CSV table of C-alpha atoms in Angstrom, one decimal:
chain,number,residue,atom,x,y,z
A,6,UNK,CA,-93.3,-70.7,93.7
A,7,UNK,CA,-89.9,-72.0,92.9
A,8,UNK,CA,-88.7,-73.6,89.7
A,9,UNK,CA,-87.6,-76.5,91.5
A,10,UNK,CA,-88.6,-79.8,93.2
A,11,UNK,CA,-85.5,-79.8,95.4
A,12,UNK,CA,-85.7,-80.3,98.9
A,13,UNK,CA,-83.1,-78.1,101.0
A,14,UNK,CA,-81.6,-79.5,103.8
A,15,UNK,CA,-79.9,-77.4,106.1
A,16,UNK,CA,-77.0,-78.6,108.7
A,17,UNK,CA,-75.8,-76.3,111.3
A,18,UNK,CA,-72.0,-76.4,112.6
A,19,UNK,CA,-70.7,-76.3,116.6
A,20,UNK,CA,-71.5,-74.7,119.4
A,21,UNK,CA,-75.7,-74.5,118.5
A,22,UNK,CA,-78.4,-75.9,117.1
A,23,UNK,CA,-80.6,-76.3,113.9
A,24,UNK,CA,-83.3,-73.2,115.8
A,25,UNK,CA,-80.6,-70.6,114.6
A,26,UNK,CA,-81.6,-71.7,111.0
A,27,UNK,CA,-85.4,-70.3,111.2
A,28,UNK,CA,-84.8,-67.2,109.5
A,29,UNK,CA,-83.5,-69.1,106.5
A,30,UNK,CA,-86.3,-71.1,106.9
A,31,UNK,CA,-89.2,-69.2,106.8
A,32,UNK,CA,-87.3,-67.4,103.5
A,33,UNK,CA,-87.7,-70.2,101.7
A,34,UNK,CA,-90.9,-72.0,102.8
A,35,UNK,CA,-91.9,-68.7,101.9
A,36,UNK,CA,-91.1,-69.2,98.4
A,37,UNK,CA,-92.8,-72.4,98.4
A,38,UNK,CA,-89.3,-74.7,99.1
A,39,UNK,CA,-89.5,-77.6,101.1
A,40,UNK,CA,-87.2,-77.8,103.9
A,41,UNK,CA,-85.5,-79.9,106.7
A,42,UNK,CA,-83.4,-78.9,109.3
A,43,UNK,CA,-81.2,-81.3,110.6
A,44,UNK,CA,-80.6,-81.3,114.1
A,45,UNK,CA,-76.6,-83.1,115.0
A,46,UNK,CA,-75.4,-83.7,117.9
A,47,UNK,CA,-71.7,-82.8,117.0
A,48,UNK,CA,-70.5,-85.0,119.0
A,49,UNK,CA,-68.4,-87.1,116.1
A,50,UNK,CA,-68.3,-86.4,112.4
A,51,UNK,CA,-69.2,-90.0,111.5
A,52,UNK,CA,-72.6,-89.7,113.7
A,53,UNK,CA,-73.5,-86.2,112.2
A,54,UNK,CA,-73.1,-87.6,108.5
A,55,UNK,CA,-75.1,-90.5,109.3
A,56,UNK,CA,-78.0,-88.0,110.7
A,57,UNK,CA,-77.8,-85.9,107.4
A,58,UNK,CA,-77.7,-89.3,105.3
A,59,UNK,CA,-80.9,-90.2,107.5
A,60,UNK,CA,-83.0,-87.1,106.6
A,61,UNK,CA,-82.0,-87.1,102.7
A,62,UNK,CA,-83.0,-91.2,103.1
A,63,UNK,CA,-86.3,-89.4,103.6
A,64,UNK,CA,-87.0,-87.3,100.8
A,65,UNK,CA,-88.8,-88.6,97.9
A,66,UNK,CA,-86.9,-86.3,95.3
A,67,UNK,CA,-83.7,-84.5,95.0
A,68,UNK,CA,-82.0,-82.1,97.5
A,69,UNK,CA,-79.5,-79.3,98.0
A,70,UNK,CA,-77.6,-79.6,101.3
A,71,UNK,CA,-76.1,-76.5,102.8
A,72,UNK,CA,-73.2,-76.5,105.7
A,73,UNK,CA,-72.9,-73.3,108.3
A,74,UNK,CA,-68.9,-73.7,109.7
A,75,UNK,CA,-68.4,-77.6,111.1
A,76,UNK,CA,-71.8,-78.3,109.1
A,77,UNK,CA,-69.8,-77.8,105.9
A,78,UNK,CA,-67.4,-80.9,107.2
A,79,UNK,CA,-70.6,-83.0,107.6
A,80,UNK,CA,-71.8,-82.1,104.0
A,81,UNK,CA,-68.6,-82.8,102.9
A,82,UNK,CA,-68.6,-86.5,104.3
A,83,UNK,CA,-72.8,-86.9,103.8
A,84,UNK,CA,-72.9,-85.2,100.2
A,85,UNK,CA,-72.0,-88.3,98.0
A,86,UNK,CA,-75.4,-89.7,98.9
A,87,UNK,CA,-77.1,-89.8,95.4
A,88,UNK,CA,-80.2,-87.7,96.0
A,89,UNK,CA,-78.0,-84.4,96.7
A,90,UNK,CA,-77.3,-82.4,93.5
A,91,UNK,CA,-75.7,-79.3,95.0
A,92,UNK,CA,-73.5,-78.5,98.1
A,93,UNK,CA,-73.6,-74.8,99.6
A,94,UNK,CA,-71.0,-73.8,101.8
A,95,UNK,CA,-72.0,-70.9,104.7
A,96,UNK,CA,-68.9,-69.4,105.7
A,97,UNK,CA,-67.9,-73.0,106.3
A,98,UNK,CA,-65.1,-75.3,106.7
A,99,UNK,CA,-64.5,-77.9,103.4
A,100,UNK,CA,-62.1,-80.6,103.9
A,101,UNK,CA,-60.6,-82.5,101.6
A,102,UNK,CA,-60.0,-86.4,101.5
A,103,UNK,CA,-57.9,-87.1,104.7
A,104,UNK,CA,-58.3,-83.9,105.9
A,105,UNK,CA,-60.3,-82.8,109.3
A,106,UNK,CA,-61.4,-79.5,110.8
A,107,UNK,CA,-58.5,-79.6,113.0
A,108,UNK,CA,-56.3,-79.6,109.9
A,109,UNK,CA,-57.6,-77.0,108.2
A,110,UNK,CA,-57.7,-74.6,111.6
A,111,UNK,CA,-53.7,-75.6,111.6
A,112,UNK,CA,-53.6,-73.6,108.4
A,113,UNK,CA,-55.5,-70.5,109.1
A,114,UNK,CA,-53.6,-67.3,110.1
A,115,UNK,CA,-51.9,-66.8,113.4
A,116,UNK,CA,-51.9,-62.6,113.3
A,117,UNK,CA,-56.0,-62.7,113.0
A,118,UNK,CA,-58.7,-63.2,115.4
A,119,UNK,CA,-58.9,-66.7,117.1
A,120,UNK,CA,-61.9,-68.4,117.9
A,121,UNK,CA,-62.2,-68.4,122.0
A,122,UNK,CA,-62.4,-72.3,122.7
A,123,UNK,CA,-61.7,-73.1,125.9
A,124,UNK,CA,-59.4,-76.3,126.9
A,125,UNK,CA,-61.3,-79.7,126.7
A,126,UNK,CA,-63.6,-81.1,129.3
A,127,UNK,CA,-64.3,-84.5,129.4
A,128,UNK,CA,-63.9,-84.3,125.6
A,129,UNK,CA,-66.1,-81.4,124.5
A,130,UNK,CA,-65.4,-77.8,123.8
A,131,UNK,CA,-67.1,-74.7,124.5
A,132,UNK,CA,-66.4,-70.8,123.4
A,133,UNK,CA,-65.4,-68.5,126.3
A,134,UNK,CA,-69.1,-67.1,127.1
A,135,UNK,CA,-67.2,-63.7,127.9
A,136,UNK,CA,-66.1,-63.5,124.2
A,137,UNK,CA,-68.7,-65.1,122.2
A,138,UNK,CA,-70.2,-62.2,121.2
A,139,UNK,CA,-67.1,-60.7,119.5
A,140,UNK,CA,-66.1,-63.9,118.0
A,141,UNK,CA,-69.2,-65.7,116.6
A,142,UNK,CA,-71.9,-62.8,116.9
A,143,UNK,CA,-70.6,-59.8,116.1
A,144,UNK,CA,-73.5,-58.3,114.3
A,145,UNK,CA,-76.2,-59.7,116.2
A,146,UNK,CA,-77.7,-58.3,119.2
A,147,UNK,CA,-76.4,-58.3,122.8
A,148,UNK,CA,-80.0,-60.1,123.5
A,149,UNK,CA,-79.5,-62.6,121.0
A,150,UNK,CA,-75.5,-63.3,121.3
A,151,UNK,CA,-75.8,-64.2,125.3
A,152,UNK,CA,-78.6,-66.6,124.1
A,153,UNK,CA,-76.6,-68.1,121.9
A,154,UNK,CA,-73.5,-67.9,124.3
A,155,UNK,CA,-75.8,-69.6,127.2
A,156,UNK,CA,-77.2,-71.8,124.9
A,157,UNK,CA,-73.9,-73.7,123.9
A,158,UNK,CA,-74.2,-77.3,122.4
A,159,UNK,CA,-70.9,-79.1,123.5
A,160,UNK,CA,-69.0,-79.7,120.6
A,161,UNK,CA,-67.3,-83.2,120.9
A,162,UNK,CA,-63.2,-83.4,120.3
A,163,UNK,CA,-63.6,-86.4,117.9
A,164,UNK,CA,-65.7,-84.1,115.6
A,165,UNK,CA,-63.3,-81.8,114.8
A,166,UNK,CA,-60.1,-84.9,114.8
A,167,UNK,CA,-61.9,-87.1,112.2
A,168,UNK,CA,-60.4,-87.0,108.9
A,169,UNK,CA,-62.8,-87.0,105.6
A,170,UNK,CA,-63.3,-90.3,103.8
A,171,UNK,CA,-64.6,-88.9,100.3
A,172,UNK,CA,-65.2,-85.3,99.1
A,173,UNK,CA,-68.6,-84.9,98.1
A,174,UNK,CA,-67.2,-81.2,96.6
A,175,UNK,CA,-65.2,-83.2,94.1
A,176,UNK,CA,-68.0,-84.6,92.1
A,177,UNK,CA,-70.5,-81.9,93.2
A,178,UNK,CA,-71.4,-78.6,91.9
A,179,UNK,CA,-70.4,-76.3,95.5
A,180,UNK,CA,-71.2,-73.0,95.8
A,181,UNK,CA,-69.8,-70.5,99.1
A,182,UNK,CA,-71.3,-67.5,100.8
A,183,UNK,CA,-67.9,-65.8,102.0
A,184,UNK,CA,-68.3,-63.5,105.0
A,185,UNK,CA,-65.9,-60.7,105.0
A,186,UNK,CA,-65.9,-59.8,108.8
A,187,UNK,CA,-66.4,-63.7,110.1
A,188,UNK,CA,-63.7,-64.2,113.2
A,189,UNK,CA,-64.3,-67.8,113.4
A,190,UNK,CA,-63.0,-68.8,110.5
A,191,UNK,CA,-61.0,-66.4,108.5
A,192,UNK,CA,-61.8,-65.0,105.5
A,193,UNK,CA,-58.5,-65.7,103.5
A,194,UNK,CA,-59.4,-68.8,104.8
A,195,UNK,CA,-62.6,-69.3,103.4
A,196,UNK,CA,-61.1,-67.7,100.3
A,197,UNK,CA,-58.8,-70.5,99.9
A,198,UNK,CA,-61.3,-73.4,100.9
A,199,UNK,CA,-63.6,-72.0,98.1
A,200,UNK,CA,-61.1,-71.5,95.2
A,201,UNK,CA,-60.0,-74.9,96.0
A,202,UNK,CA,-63.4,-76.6,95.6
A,203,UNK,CA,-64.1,-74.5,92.0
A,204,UNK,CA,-67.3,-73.5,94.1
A,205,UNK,CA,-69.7,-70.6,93.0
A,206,UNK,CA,-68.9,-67.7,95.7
A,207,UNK,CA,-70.6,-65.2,96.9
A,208,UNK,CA,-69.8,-62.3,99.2
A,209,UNK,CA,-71.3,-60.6,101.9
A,210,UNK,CA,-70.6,-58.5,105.3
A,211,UNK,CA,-71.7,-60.3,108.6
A,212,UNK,CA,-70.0,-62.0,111.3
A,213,UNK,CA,-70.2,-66.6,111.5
A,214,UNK,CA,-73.4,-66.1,112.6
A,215,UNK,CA,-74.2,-64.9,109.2
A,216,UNK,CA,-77.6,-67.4,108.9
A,217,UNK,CA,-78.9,-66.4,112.0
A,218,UNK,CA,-77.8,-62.1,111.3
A,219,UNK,CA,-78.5,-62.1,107.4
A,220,UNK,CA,-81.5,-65.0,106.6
A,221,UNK,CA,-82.4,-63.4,103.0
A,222,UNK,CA,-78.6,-63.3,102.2
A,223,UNK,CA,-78.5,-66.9,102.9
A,224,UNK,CA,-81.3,-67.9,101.3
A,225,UNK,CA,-80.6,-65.8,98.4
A,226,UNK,CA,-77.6,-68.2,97.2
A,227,UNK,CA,-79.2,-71.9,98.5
A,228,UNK,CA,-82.1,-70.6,95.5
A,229,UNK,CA,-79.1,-70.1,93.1
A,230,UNK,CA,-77.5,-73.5,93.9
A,231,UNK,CA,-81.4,-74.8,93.9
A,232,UNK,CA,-81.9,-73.3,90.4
């Protein structure tokens, strides 16, 4: 049994859905954690920290909330609420005050890999289906990548546009799992985002889907940040 009465809360980023978080799950309900998995719609950052804020309304005790890529923007926004005492950061993006996710993907390296979004339409984005695999699934199976691929939550514009009111990472004790082979979000990237927050990082092979390829590996640094 864990040595801790926090709840983890777990918010997944764009493009799926909180289903890719059951391996994590089952870790630590394993260990006797309680858990929620919050499902967003991603349609606009305001709406997504709202839903987080909704489900830590609900818990009766204190909570670490964890962020996979765009979910580490909602955490960012929802983490101030008062019954969160730890953020963790999953290969994950982590604005700063006035900052967005489009902001940050301004700064990332031109001569890597770039994430396949297609153009717009009617305000959402998708990832090229042809090139998901590569780019957000590298180490999973072919089975499992088209499902994800097929599977696609539209990820709305205004999501990634809207800037950050408050850092919850500035008053927050953050830790980050850094994934050395991620094309979705850089590495050096990820780097930089963590050594700017002061978080606790960790380091592991895997591609973005990292929660869904690696559960124990995931789970293995929320119970640090729980502890």
């Amino acid at each position: 049994m864990p040595s801790t009465d926090k709840t983890v809360v777990l918010v997944h980023g764009g493009f799926v859905d909180g289903s890719g978080w059951r391996g994590v799950y089952d870790e630590l309900t394993r260990d006797g954690y309680r858990v929620r998995v919050v499902q967003n719609a991603t349609k606009s950052l305001g709406d997504d920290a709202a839903t987080a804020k909704s489900v830590l309304d609900d818990l009766d005790g204190p909570a670490v909330l964890v962020g996979h890529s765009y979910g580490g923007a909602v955490i960012t926004e929802a983490g101030l609420h008062e019954a969160v005492t730890a953020l963790v950061y999953i290969t994950a993006f982590a604005p700063d005050k006035g900052e967005s996710v489009n902001s940050l993907i301004a700064t990332f390296p031109q001569d890597g890999p770039q994430p396949p979004i297609l153009p717009p339409r009617e305000g959402y984005l998708f990832l090229d289906r042809a090139k998901f695999h590569d780019s957000f699934a590298g180490d999973l199976s072919d089975a499992d990548a088209a499902f994800l691929a097929d599977s696609q939550v539209p990820w709305g514009v205004d999501a990634l546009g809207t800037t950050i009111t408050e850092a919850a990472w500035r008053v927050k004790p953050s830790w980050y799992l850094h994934v050395t082979e991620d094309r979705m979000i850089p590495p050096a990237a990820q780097r930089s985002m963590a050594e700017r927050m002061g978080a606790t990082v960790r380091e592991t092979p895997g591609s973005h889907a990292v929660y869904v390829s690696r559960p124990a590996t995931v789970a293995e640094i929320i119970r640090a940040a729980a502890q």
